[in-house]
mmCIF file of C-alpha atoms in Angstrom:
data_model
loop_
_atom_site.group_PDB
_atom_site.id
_atom_site.type_symbol
_atom_site.label_atom_id
_atom_site.label_comp_id
_atom_site.label_asym_id
_atom_site.label_seq_id
_atom_site.Cartn_x
_atom_site.Cartn_y
_atom_site.Cartn_z
ATOM 1 C CA UNK A 55 128.629 148.664 126.458
ATOM 2 C CA UNK A 56 128.485 146.326 129.308
ATOM 3 C CA UNK A 57 131.212 143.735 130.128
ATOM 4 C CA UNK A 58 128.913 140.754 129.904
ATOM 5 C CA UNK A 59 127.587 141.729 126.504
ATOM 6 C CA UNK A 60 131.026 142.496 125.254
ATOM 7 C CA UNK A 61 132.196 139.226 126.342
ATOM 8 C CA UNK A 62 129.207 137.172 124.688
ATOM 9 C CA UNK A 63 128.504 139.250 121.717
ATOM 10 C CA UNK A 64 124.882 137.940 122.014
ATOM 11 C CA UNK A 65 121.853 139.932 120.802
ATOM 12 C CA UNK A 66 118.129 139.884 121.225
ATOM 13 C CA UNK A 67 115.097 141.089 119.208
ATOM 14 C CA UNK A 68 112.574 142.528 121.521
ATOM 15 C CA UNK A 69 108.833 142.083 120.362
ATOM 16 C CA UNK A 70 107.506 144.442 122.841
ATOM 17 C CA UNK A 71 108.848 147.966 123.482
ATOM 18 C CA UNK A 72 107.072 151.138 123.331
ATOM 19 C CA UNK A 73 107.591 154.638 121.712
ATOM 20 C CA UNK A 74 106.482 157.944 123.126
ATOM 21 C CA UNK A 75 105.396 159.741 120.067
ATOM 22 C CA UNK A 76 107.285 162.986 119.523
ATOM 23 C CA UNK A 77 104.915 166.039 119.621
ATOM 24 C CA UNK A 78 105.296 166.696 115.837
ATOM 25 C CA UNK A 79 103.734 163.401 114.549
ATOM 26 C CA UNK A 80 100.266 164.651 113.716
ATOM 27 C CA UNK A 81 100.819 168.287 113.646
ATOM 28 C CA UNK A 82 103.268 167.610 110.574
ATOM 29 C CA UNK A 83 100.892 165.233 108.979
ATOM 30 C CA UNK A 84 97.331 166.291 109.386
ATOM 31 C CA UNK A 85 95.561 168.682 106.922
ATOM 32 C CA UNK A 86 95.321 172.294 107.933
ATOM 33 C CA UNK A 87 91.743 172.134 108.972
ATOM 34 C CA UNK A 88 92.405 169.364 111.490
ATOM 35 C CA UNK A 89 95.689 170.775 113.261
ATOM 36 C CA UNK A 90 93.770 172.530 115.983
ATOM 37 C CA UNK A 91 91.717 169.562 116.992
ATOM 38 C CA UNK A 92 94.349 166.900 116.178
ATOM 39 C CA UNK A 93 96.788 165.663 118.770
ATOM 40 C CA UNK A 94 99.342 168.324 119.936
ATOM 41 C CA UNK A 95 101.383 169.135 122.932
ATOM 42 C CA UNK A 96 100.295 171.885 125.132
ATOM 43 C CA UNK A 97 101.681 173.491 128.305
ATOM 44 C CA UNK A 98 99.125 175.103 130.864
ATOM 45 C CA UNK A 99 98.652 175.764 134.482
ATOM 46 C CA UNK A 100 98.298 171.963 134.921
ATOM 47 C CA UNK A 101 101.595 171.273 133.213
ATOM 48 C CA UNK A 102 102.315 169.512 129.928
ATOM 49 C CA UNK A 103 100.002 167.086 128.190
ATOM 50 C CA UNK A 104 98.566 166.020 124.839
ATOM 51 C CA UNK A 105 95.220 167.804 123.596
ATOM 52 C CA UNK A 106 92.995 166.043 121.192
ATOM 53 C CA UNK A 107 89.484 167.181 120.314
ATOM 54 C CA UNK A 108 89.589 169.298 123.261
ATOM 55 C CA UNK A 109 90.407 166.523 125.724
ATOM 56 C CA UNK A 110 93.557 166.787 127.862
ATOM 57 C CA UNK A 111 95.757 163.588 128.211
ATOM 58 C CA UNK A 112 98.791 163.635 130.402
ATOM 59 C CA UNK A 113 101.757 161.281 129.887
ATOM 60 C CA UNK A 114 102.429 159.236 132.993
ATOM 61 C CA UNK A 115 105.788 158.639 134.443
ATOM 62 C CA UNK A 116 105.376 154.934 134.495
ATOM 63 C CA UNK A 117 105.506 154.980 130.665
ATOM 64 C CA UNK A 118 108.799 156.748 130.458
ATOM 65 C CA UNK A 119 110.697 155.124 133.249
ATOM 66 C CA UNK A 120 113.868 154.180 131.246
ATOM 67 C CA UNK A 121 117.073 155.361 133.194
ATOM 68 C CA UNK A 122 115.242 155.668 136.474
ATOM 69 C CA UNK A 123 115.743 153.696 139.596
ATOM 70 C CA UNK A 124 112.709 151.629 140.952
ATOM 71 C CA UNK A 125 112.515 153.941 143.811
ATOM 72 C CA UNK A 126 111.919 156.887 141.539
ATOM 73 C CA UNK A 127 109.142 155.302 139.592
ATOM 74 C CA UNK A 128 105.873 157.350 139.587
ATOM 75 C CA UNK A 129 102.426 157.435 138.134
ATOM 76 C CA UNK A 130 102.471 161.229 138.055
ATOM 77 C CA UNK A 131 102.317 163.212 134.770
ATOM 78 C CA UNK A 132 105.923 163.580 133.237
ATOM 79 C CA UNK A 133 106.966 165.993 130.545
ATOM 80 C CA UNK A 134 109.337 165.260 127.363
ATOM 81 C CA UNK A 135 112.113 167.165 129.077
ATOM 82 C CA UNK A 136 112.065 164.666 131.924
ATOM 83 C CA UNK A 137 112.226 161.736 129.559
ATOM 84 C CA UNK A 138 115.202 159.875 128.413
ATOM 85 C CA UNK A 139 115.689 160.786 124.811
ATOM 86 C CA UNK A 140 115.471 157.264 123.793
ATOM 87 C CA UNK A 141 111.730 157.267 124.665
ATOM 88 C CA UNK A 142 111.000 159.432 121.461
ATOM 89 C CA UNK A 143 113.936 159.842 119.316
ATOM 90 C CA UNK A 144 114.902 156.935 116.983
ATOM 91 C CA UNK A 145 118.494 157.521 116.804
ATOM 92 C CA UNK A 146 118.857 157.827 120.721
ATOM 93 C CA UNK A 147 116.634 154.748 120.857
ATOM 94 C CA UNK A 148 118.959 152.675 118.765
ATOM 95 C CA UNK A 149 121.824 153.731 120.791
ATOM 96 C CA UNK A 150 120.113 152.606 123.934
ATOM 97 C CA UNK A 151 119.268 149.217 122.402
ATOM 98 C CA UNK A 152 122.781 148.782 121.362
ATOM 99 C CA UNK A 153 123.942 149.390 124.686
ATOM 100 C CA UNK A 154 121.613 146.690 126.042
ATOM 101 C CA UNK A 155 122.187 144.072 123.354
ATOM 102 C CA UNK A 156 118.995 144.637 121.581
ATOM 103 C CA UNK A 157 119.472 144.107 117.899
ATOM 104 C CA UNK A 158 115.904 144.949 116.681
ATOM 105 C CA UNK A 159 112.848 146.339 118.490
ATOM 106 C CA UNK A 160 108.980 146.241 117.805
ATOM 107 C CA UNK A 161 107.246 149.183 119.422
ATOM 108 C CA UNK A 162 103.646 149.622 120.502
ATOM 109 C CA UNK A 163 102.091 153.187 120.479
ATOM 110 C CA UNK A 164 101.617 155.357 123.654
ATOM 111 C CA UNK A 165 99.308 158.287 123.062
ATOM 112 C CA UNK A 166 97.141 156.318 120.548
ATOM 113 C CA UNK A 167 97.150 153.506 123.436
ATOM 114 C CA UNK A 168 98.145 150.108 122.908
ATOM 115 C CA UNK A 169 95.807 149.324 119.738
ATOM 116 C CA UNK A 170 95.137 152.797 118.641
ATOM 117 C CA UNK A 171 91.832 152.851 120.493
ATOM 118 C CA UNK A 172 92.330 156.740 121.258
ATOM 119 C CA UNK A 173 91.285 157.262 117.717
ATOM 120 C CA UNK A 174 88.409 154.793 117.654
ATOM 121 C CA UNK A 175 86.984 157.095 120.399
ATOM 122 C CA UNK A 176 87.269 160.108 118.264
ATOM 123 C CA UNK A 177 84.061 162.172 117.831
ATOM 124 C CA UNK A 178 85.047 162.835 114.080
ATOM 125 C CA UNK A 179 85.730 159.711 112.345
ATOM 126 C CA UNK A 180 87.428 161.387 109.371
ATOM 127 C CA UNK A 181 89.864 162.870 111.926
ATOM 128 C CA UNK A 182 90.176 159.541 113.535
ATOM 129 C CA UNK A 183 91.187 157.715 110.336
ATOM 130 C CA UNK A 184 93.647 160.492 109.484
ATOM 131 C CA UNK A 185 95.281 160.222 112.739
ATOM 132 C CA UNK A 186 95.479 156.418 112.318
ATOM 133 C CA UNK A 187 97.109 157.072 108.929
ATOM 134 C CA UNK A 188 99.374 159.847 110.102
ATOM 135 C CA UNK A 189 100.811 157.619 112.810
ATOM 136 C CA UNK A 190 101.227 154.665 110.687
ATOM 137 C CA UNK A 191 103.130 156.759 107.988
ATOM 138 C CA UNK A 192 105.294 158.339 110.896
ATOM 139 C CA UNK A 193 106.053 154.770 112.275
ATOM 140 C CA UNK A 194 107.162 153.402 108.862
ATOM 141 C CA UNK A 195 108.810 156.355 107.336
ATOM 142 C CA UNK A 196 110.372 158.232 110.270
ATOM 143 C CA UNK A 197 110.569 156.143 113.472
ATOM 144 C CA UNK A 198 111.766 152.789 111.606
ATOM 145 C CA UNK A 199 113.050 154.489 108.463
ATOM 146 C CA UNK A 200 115.606 156.553 110.455
ATOM 147 C CA UNK A 201 117.583 153.247 111.296
ATOM 148 C CA UNK A 202 116.248 150.721 108.815
ATOM 149 C CA UNK A 203 116.348 147.015 110.173
ATOM 150 C CA UNK A 204 116.712 148.056 113.907
ATOM 151 C CA UNK A 205 113.220 149.170 114.452
ATOM 152 C CA UNK A 206 110.290 147.002 113.190
ATOM 153 C CA UNK A 207 107.191 148.853 111.989
ATOM 154 C CA UNK A 208 103.939 148.019 113.784
ATOM 155 C CA UNK A 209 100.666 149.750 112.623
ATOM 156 C CA UNK A 210 97.427 150.680 114.255
ATOM 157 C CA UNK A 211 93.992 150.329 112.691
ATOM 158 C CA UNK A 212 90.744 152.183 112.373
ATOM 159 C CA UNK A 213 89.104 149.642 114.691
ATOM 160 C CA UNK A 214 85.452 150.871 114.003
ATOM 161 C CA UNK A 215 85.394 149.730 110.474
ATOM 162 C CA UNK A 216 86.875 146.414 109.552
ATOM 163 C CA UNK A 217 86.840 147.171 105.831
ATOM 164 C CA UNK A 218 88.990 150.297 106.484
ATOM 165 C CA UNK A 219 91.270 148.392 108.800
ATOM 166 C CA UNK A 220 91.688 145.766 105.905
ATOM 167 C CA UNK A 221 92.461 148.636 103.523
ATOM 168 C CA UNK A 222 94.957 150.089 105.958
ATOM 169 C CA UNK A 223 96.837 146.765 106.568
ATOM 170 C CA UNK A 224 97.054 146.533 102.731
ATOM 171 C CA UNK A 225 98.224 150.092 102.309
ATOM 172 C CA UNK A 226 100.923 149.767 104.986
ATOM 173 C CA UNK A 227 101.946 146.321 104.096
ATOM 174 C CA UNK A 228 103.009 147.829 100.684
ATOM 175 C CA UNK A 229 105.041 150.411 102.537
ATOM 176 C CA UNK A 230 106.929 147.759 104.636
ATOM 177 C CA UNK A 231 104.841 147.242 107.850
ATOM 178 C CA UNK A 232 105.472 144.088 109.847
ATOM 179 C CA UNK A 233 102.838 143.851 112.367
ATOM 180 C CA UNK A 234 99.531 144.905 113.526
ATOM 181 C CA UNK A 235 98.429 146.214 116.919
ATOM 182 C CA UNK A 236 94.955 144.754 117.979
ATOM 183 C CA UNK A 237 92.997 144.676 121.162
ATOM 184 C CA UNK A 238 92.973 141.622 123.636
ATOM 185 C CA UNK A 239 89.308 142.132 123.917
ATOM 186 C CA UNK A 240 87.575 144.300 121.393
ATOM 187 C CA UNK A 241 84.170 143.691 123.077
ATOM 188 C CA UNK A 242 85.476 145.808 126.143
ATOM 189 C CA UNK A 243 86.100 148.613 123.613
ATOM 190 C CA UNK A 244 82.383 148.683 122.704
ATOM 191 C CA UNK A 245 83.162 146.704 119.470
ATOM 192 C CA UNK A 246 81.987 143.356 118.330
ATOM 193 C CA UNK A 247 83.746 140.345 119.891
ATOM 194 C CA UNK A 248 85.857 137.911 117.647
ATOM 195 C CA UNK A 249 82.924 135.528 118.063
ATOM 196 C CA UNK A 250 80.556 137.758 116.362
ATOM 197 C CA UNK A 251 77.873 135.497 114.337
ATOM 198 C CA UNK A 252 77.973 138.073 111.489
ATOM 199 C CA UNK A 253 81.959 137.566 111.551
ATOM 200 C CA UNK A 254 82.474 141.275 111.817
ATOM 201 C CA UNK A 255 86.266 140.961 111.930
ATOM 202 C CA UNK A 256 86.627 138.866 108.816
ATOM 203 C CA UNK A 257 87.969 141.521 106.472
ATOM 204 C CA UNK A 258 90.596 142.540 108.942
ATOM 205 C CA UNK A 259 91.649 139.021 109.870
ATOM 206 C CA UNK A 260 91.861 137.981 106.204
ATOM 207 C CA UNK A 261 94.018 140.854 105.341
ATOM 208 C CA UNK A 262 96.308 140.110 108.162
ATOM 209 C CA UNK A 263 96.823 136.477 107.010
ATOM 210 C CA UNK A 264 97.117 137.337 103.422
ATOM 211 C CA UNK A 265 99.852 140.036 104.252
ATOM 212 C CA UNK A 266 101.628 137.689 106.792
ATOM 213 C CA UNK A 267 101.319 140.367 109.388
ATOM 214 C CA UNK A 268 100.940 139.047 112.956
ATOM 215 C CA UNK A 269 98.221 140.451 114.977
ATOM 216 C CA UNK A 270 99.664 141.521 118.278
ATOM 217 C CA UNK A 271 97.580 141.887 121.439
ATOM 218 C CA UNK A 272 99.321 143.817 124.142
ATOM 219 C CA UNK A 273 98.413 143.356 127.873
ATOM 220 C CA UNK A 274 95.919 146.072 128.707
ATOM 221 C CA UNK A 275 94.719 146.833 125.075
ATOM 222 C CA UNK A 276 91.173 146.313 126.025
ATOM 223 C CA UNK A 277 91.472 149.539 128.003
ATOM 224 C CA UNK A 278 90.250 147.781 131.031
ATOM 225 C CA UNK A 279 92.290 146.080 133.937
ATOM 226 C CA UNK A 280 90.649 142.961 135.552
ATOM 227 C CA UNK A 281 89.913 143.044 139.202
ATOM 228 C CA UNK A 282 88.215 140.767 141.717
ATOM 229 C CA UNK A 283 86.378 143.915 143.258
ATOM 230 C CA UNK A 284 86.440 147.656 142.921
ATOM 231 C CA UNK A 285 88.714 148.032 145.996
ATOM 232 C CA UNK A 286 91.417 145.427 144.761
ATOM 233 C CA UNK A 287 94.757 147.107 145.310
ATOM 234 C CA UNK A 288 96.520 148.296 142.076
ATOM 235 C CA UNK A 289 99.454 145.973 142.711
ATOM 236 C CA UNK A 290 96.975 142.935 142.825
ATOM 237 C CA UNK A 291 95.387 144.083 139.603
ATOM 238 C CA UNK A 292 98.902 144.287 137.891
ATOM 239 C CA UNK A 293 99.513 140.850 139.157
ATOM 240 C CA UNK A 294 96.110 139.363 137.930
ATOM 241 C CA UNK A 295 96.160 140.946 134.587
ATOM 242 C CA UNK A 296 98.494 138.398 132.519
ATOM 243 C CA UNK A 297 96.113 135.568 133.854
ATOM 244 C CA UNK A 298 92.976 137.252 133.497
ATOM 245 C CA UNK A 299 93.460 139.131 130.225
ATOM 246 C CA UNK A 300 96.277 137.497 128.192
ATOM 247 C CA UNK A 301 95.233 133.959 128.880
ATOM 248 C CA UNK A 302 91.589 134.868 128.201
ATOM 249 C CA UNK A 303 92.669 136.353 124.767
ATOM 250 C CA UNK A 304 94.415 133.265 124.064
ATOM 251 C CA UNK A 305 91.397 131.018 124.808
ATOM 252 C CA UNK A 306 89.059 133.533 122.851
ATOM 253 C CA UNK A 307 91.242 132.985 119.719
ATOM 254 C CA UNK A 308 91.558 129.268 120.137
ATOM 255 C CA UNK A 309 87.694 129.013 120.047
ATOM 256 C CA UNK A 310 87.135 131.674 117.573
ATOM 257 C CA UNK A 311 87.244 129.585 114.258
ATOM 258 C CA UNK A 312 89.584 132.138 112.802
ATOM 259 C CA UNK A 313 92.736 129.747 113.239
ATOM 260 C CA UNK A 314 90.973 126.894 111.321
ATOM 261 C CA UNK A 315 89.861 129.280 108.601
ATOM 262 C CA UNK A 316 93.220 131.030 108.017
ATOM 263 C CA UNK A 317 96.240 128.561 108.075
ATOM 264 C CA UNK A 318 98.454 131.616 107.737
ATOM 265 C CA UNK A 319 97.184 133.845 110.635
ATOM 266 C CA UNK A 320 99.862 134.591 113.353
ATOM 267 C CA UNK A 321 98.921 135.888 116.805
ATOM 268 C CA UNK A 322 101.378 137.513 119.406
ATOM 269 C CA UNK A 323 100.249 137.626 122.988
ATOM 270 C CA UNK A 324 102.610 140.617 123.979
ATOM 271 C CA UNK A 325 103.700 141.147 127.581
ATOM 272 C CA UNK A 326 101.596 138.520 128.890
ATOM 273 C CA UNK A 327 104.133 136.020 130.060
ATOM 274 C CA UNK A 328 104.282 132.372 129.201
ATOM 275 C CA UNK A 329 104.230 130.442 132.427
ATOM 276 C CA UNK A 330 100.304 129.999 132.289
ATOM 277 C CA UNK A 331 100.440 128.628 128.808
ATOM 278 C CA UNK A 332 100.958 124.847 129.563
ATOM 279 C CA UNK A 333 98.031 124.498 131.813
ATOM 280 C CA UNK A 334 95.664 126.616 129.457
ATOM 281 C CA UNK A 335 96.539 124.304 126.561
ATOM 282 C CA UNK A 336 96.030 121.274 128.712
ATOM 283 C CA UNK A 337 92.715 122.589 129.999
ATOM 284 C CA UNK A 338 91.530 123.550 126.372
ATOM 285 C CA UNK A 339 92.284 120.063 125.038
ATOM 286 C CA UNK A 340 90.511 118.537 127.956
ATOM 287 C CA UNK A 341 87.296 120.662 127.428
ATOM 288 C CA UNK A 342 87.262 119.710 123.811
ATOM 289 C CA UNK A 343 87.733 116.168 124.500
ATOM 290 C CA UNK A 344 84.923 115.987 127.031
ATOM 291 C CA UNK A 345 82.479 118.382 125.543
ATOM 292 C CA UNK A 346 83.175 118.305 121.736
ATOM 293 C CA UNK A 347 79.935 116.331 120.752
ATOM 294 C CA UNK A 348 77.497 118.966 121.925
ATOM 295 C CA UNK A 349 79.816 122.065 121.732
ATOM 296 C CA UNK A 350 80.295 121.979 118.137
ATOM 297 C CA UNK A 351 76.504 122.202 117.602
ATOM 298 C CA UNK A 352 76.073 125.340 119.732
ATOM 299 C CA UNK A 353 76.749 126.563 123.214
ATOM 300 C CA UNK A 354 74.438 127.159 126.047
ATOM 301 C CA UNK A 355 73.480 130.621 127.003
ATOM 302 C CA UNK A 356 70.833 132.482 128.977
ATOM 303 C CA UNK A 357 69.304 130.488 131.725
ATOM 304 C CA UNK A 358 71.196 127.109 131.701
ATOM 305 C CA UNK A 359 68.456 125.661 133.868
ATOM 306 C CA UNK A 360 66.089 125.740 130.988
ATOM 307 C CA UNK A 361 68.664 124.428 128.563
ATOM 308 C CA UNK A 362 68.447 127.288 126.225
ATOM 309 C CA UNK A 363 70.835 127.312 123.337
ATOM 310 C CA UNK A 364 72.443 130.379 121.881
ATOM 311 C CA UNK A 365 74.100 130.875 118.422
ATOM 312 C CA UNK A 366 77.616 131.348 119.897
ATOM 313 C CA UNK A 367 79.926 128.329 118.998
ATOM 314 C CA UNK A 368 77.356 127.006 116.515
ATOM 315 C CA UNK A 369 79.172 124.964 113.716
ATOM 316 C CA UNK A 370 82.720 125.578 115.419
ATOM 317 C CA UNK A 371 85.282 123.143 114.155
ATOM 318 C CA UNK A 372 86.771 121.239 117.008
ATOM 319 C CA UNK A 373 88.469 118.544 115.186
ATOM 320 C CA UNK A 374 91.945 120.175 115.710
ATOM 321 C CA UNK A 375 93.138 120.142 119.433
ATOM 322 C CA UNK A 376 93.576 123.757 120.834
ATOM 323 C CA UNK A 377 97.125 122.827 121.590
ATOM 324 C CA UNK A 378 97.858 122.156 117.823
ATOM 325 C CA UNK A 379 96.150 125.394 116.974
ATOM 326 C CA UNK A 380 98.373 127.224 119.357
ATOM 327 C CA UNK A 381 101.659 125.749 118.066
ATOM 328 C CA UNK A 382 100.577 126.608 114.455
ATOM 329 C CA UNK A 383 99.356 130.122 115.063
ATOM 330 C CA UNK A 384 100.081 131.589 118.481
ATOM 331 C CA UNK A 385 103.349 133.068 119.920
ATOM 332 C CA UNK A 386 103.930 133.903 123.687
ATOM 333 C CA UNK A 387 106.087 136.693 124.774
ATOM 334 C CA UNK A 388 107.797 137.314 128.188
ATOM 335 C CA UNK A 389 110.199 139.547 129.914
ATOM 336 C CA UNK A 390 111.162 137.471 132.908
ATOM 337 C CA UNK A 391 109.362 134.356 133.416
ATOM 338 C CA UNK A 392 111.527 131.529 135.027
ATOM 339 C CA UNK A 393 108.625 129.085 135.347
ATOM 340 C CA UNK A 394 107.632 129.636 131.744
ATOM 341 C CA UNK A 395 111.127 129.130 130.490
ATOM 342 C CA UNK A 396 111.323 125.804 132.297
ATOM 343 C CA UNK A 397 108.277 124.755 130.456
ATOM 344 C CA UNK A 398 109.420 125.859 126.810
ATOM 345 C CA UNK A 399 109.570 122.031 125.866
ATOM 346 C CA UNK A 400 105.806 121.940 126.673
ATOM 347 C CA UNK A 401 104.859 125.358 125.195
ATOM 348 C CA UNK A 402 107.012 124.899 122.241
ATOM 349 C CA UNK A 403 110.486 126.242 121.372
ATOM 350 C CA UNK A 404 109.163 127.795 118.177
ATOM 351 C CA UNK A 405 106.398 129.718 119.894
ATOM 352 C CA UNK A 406 108.257 131.760 122.478
ATOM 353 C CA UNK A 407 109.860 135.241 121.927
ATOM 354 C CA UNK A 408 111.369 137.536 124.518
ATOM 355 C CA UNK A 409 110.648 141.241 125.208
ATOM 356 C CA UNK A 410 112.391 144.219 127.021
ATOM 357 C CA UNK A 411 109.332 146.515 127.501
ATOM 358 C CA UNK A 412 111.567 149.734 127.064
ATOM 359 C CA UNK A 413 110.823 152.443 128.578
ATOM 360 C CA UNK A 414 108.195 151.035 130.817
ATOM 361 C CA UNK A 415 108.730 150.102 134.626
ATOM 362 C CA UNK A 416 109.000 146.361 133.879
ATOM 363 C CA UNK A 417 111.753 146.881 131.353
ATOM 364 C CA UNK A 418 115.131 145.068 131.905
ATOM 365 C CA UNK A 419 117.124 148.036 130.159
ATOM 366 C CA UNK A 420 119.999 148.523 130.356
ATOM 367 C CA UNK A 421 120.689 144.868 131.184
ATOM 368 C CA UNK A 422 118.558 143.403 128.642
ATOM 369 C CA UNK A 423 120.826 140.739 127.092
ATOM 370 C CA UNK A 424 122.273 139.826 130.554
ATOM 371 C CA UNK A 425 118.752 139.222 131.926
ATOM 372 C CA UNK A 426 117.782 137.309 128.752
ATOM 373 C CA UNK A 427 120.572 134.982 129.013
ATOM 374 C CA UNK A 428 120.081 134.385 132.761
ATOM 375 C CA UNK A 429 116.395 133.471 131.933
ATOM 376 C CA UNK A 430 117.543 130.995 129.459
ATOM 377 C CA UNK A 431 120.638 129.533 131.296
ATOM 378 C CA UNK A 432 120.664 125.760 130.857
ATOM 379 C CA UNK A 433 118.573 125.867 127.614
ATOM 380 C CA UNK A 434 120.261 124.305 124.320
ATOM 381 C CA UNK A 435 121.752 126.807 122.017
ATOM 382 C CA UNK A 436 119.049 126.107 119.516
ATOM 383 C CA UNK A 437 116.461 127.093 122.029
ATOM 384 C CA UNK A 438 118.264 130.213 123.134
ATOM 385 C CA UNK A 439 118.814 131.277 119.504
ATOM 386 C CA UNK A 440 115.163 130.853 118.721
ATOM 387 C CA UNK A 441 113.910 132.694 121.683
ATOM 388 C CA UNK A 442 116.368 135.594 121.518
ATOM 389 C CA UNK A 443 116.250 136.186 117.665
ATOM 390 C CA UNK A 444 115.248 133.458 115.296
ATOM 391 C CA UNK A 445 111.461 133.013 116.232
ATOM 392 C CA UNK A 446 111.122 136.737 115.829
ATOM 393 C CA UNK A 447 112.675 137.078 112.534
ATOM 394 C CA UNK A 448 110.443 134.220 111.251
ATOM 395 C CA UNK A 449 107.217 135.515 112.832
ATOM 396 C CA UNK A 450 107.715 139.219 111.621
ATOM 397 C CA UNK A 451 109.358 138.148 108.330
ATOM 398 C CA UNK A 452 112.333 140.336 108.767
ATOM 399 C CA UNK A 453 115.929 139.929 107.815
ATOM 400 C CA UNK A 454 118.096 140.464 111.019
ATOM 401 C CA UNK A 455 120.363 143.552 110.777
ATOM 402 C CA UNK A 456 124.150 143.086 111.038
ATOM 403 C CA UNK A 457 124.980 143.566 114.709
ATOM 404 C CA UNK A 458 126.833 146.792 115.368
ATOM 405 C CA UNK A 459 130.521 146.645 116.292
ATOM 406 C CA UNK A 460 130.668 145.872 120.048
ATOM 407 C CA UNK A 461 132.708 148.496 122.113
ATOM 408 C CA UNK A 462 135.222 146.575 124.459
#
């Protein structure tokens, strides 16, 4: 335990970490007829990788960087033997959390990708559904069940079918699931957008609202990273992504109609930062104020010089300012964001939560609580407590566990 943490005895709840699924997850849970095509680890001339429906998928070193210096970060493939045990073993993970002042942690998937889209891309839909259910059972029963209270269960969905997705939300809610992983932009996954005129996502959204499980949209969960051109450097793409993807997802939902129809719906913008939020809310409110009269009747599409009107936005309720919808439904999440922290009074102290991103390269581990307290320096204790722990406990409807004894 670090000296600073021992002195403060402060703790945080991280609402965005990641788990590297151990090799047995699907092999232990799939029916025998699917074991040869279901996810499994293989070692061949090219090294170690996952194999799923004949496709070989290696694990990148950037996804398992915990314990490494920045100079050692690499996008090259990595094996489980190269990883810190806390990447994939729950007791080791909790030990690493305790070391860094992390009281509880919510983990996104790795092999299934951030919202389970690997299984949506499966050739065999029956296998895809079984893989989703196997992951969720493992997440609830084993990953989180090994250390109850310290690890918060998040599920993935069969995204190709909103009725199946709703059924899986209800099934897992009964088992104790607390959060849902969803895409920041399902349209980029080849699925209907959240503006679909047939309201494709209604069953899924309704189930999320009824069970009280927040929909969490992780940066990059559309399987596409934004760029200004094909030759934009990757470091530029990484810098652009929160603004171009997370802010876009926020605006998407503010104008989706779902927030007005489901008062209990909660949305979390995971690993997208918060510094952009004040301007986006200000801009959205201004747009509604200026354009409400015509925009509530329909939106212009196609050739705007001809004044053609598309169905998109028809009948949209614009009576509630987007900034109010945000404060009632949406929660920004950050790792390190000094500009955003300075604007917490504008964003809303009830709408901000903190993350540690273990074991990815942006992670603050093993100095999580120290970095968090530095970020929040100067904020009133009430704000600190909300951002560190209380907002997460409320949003995910969890009872915070008793902190373990601090080793001095």
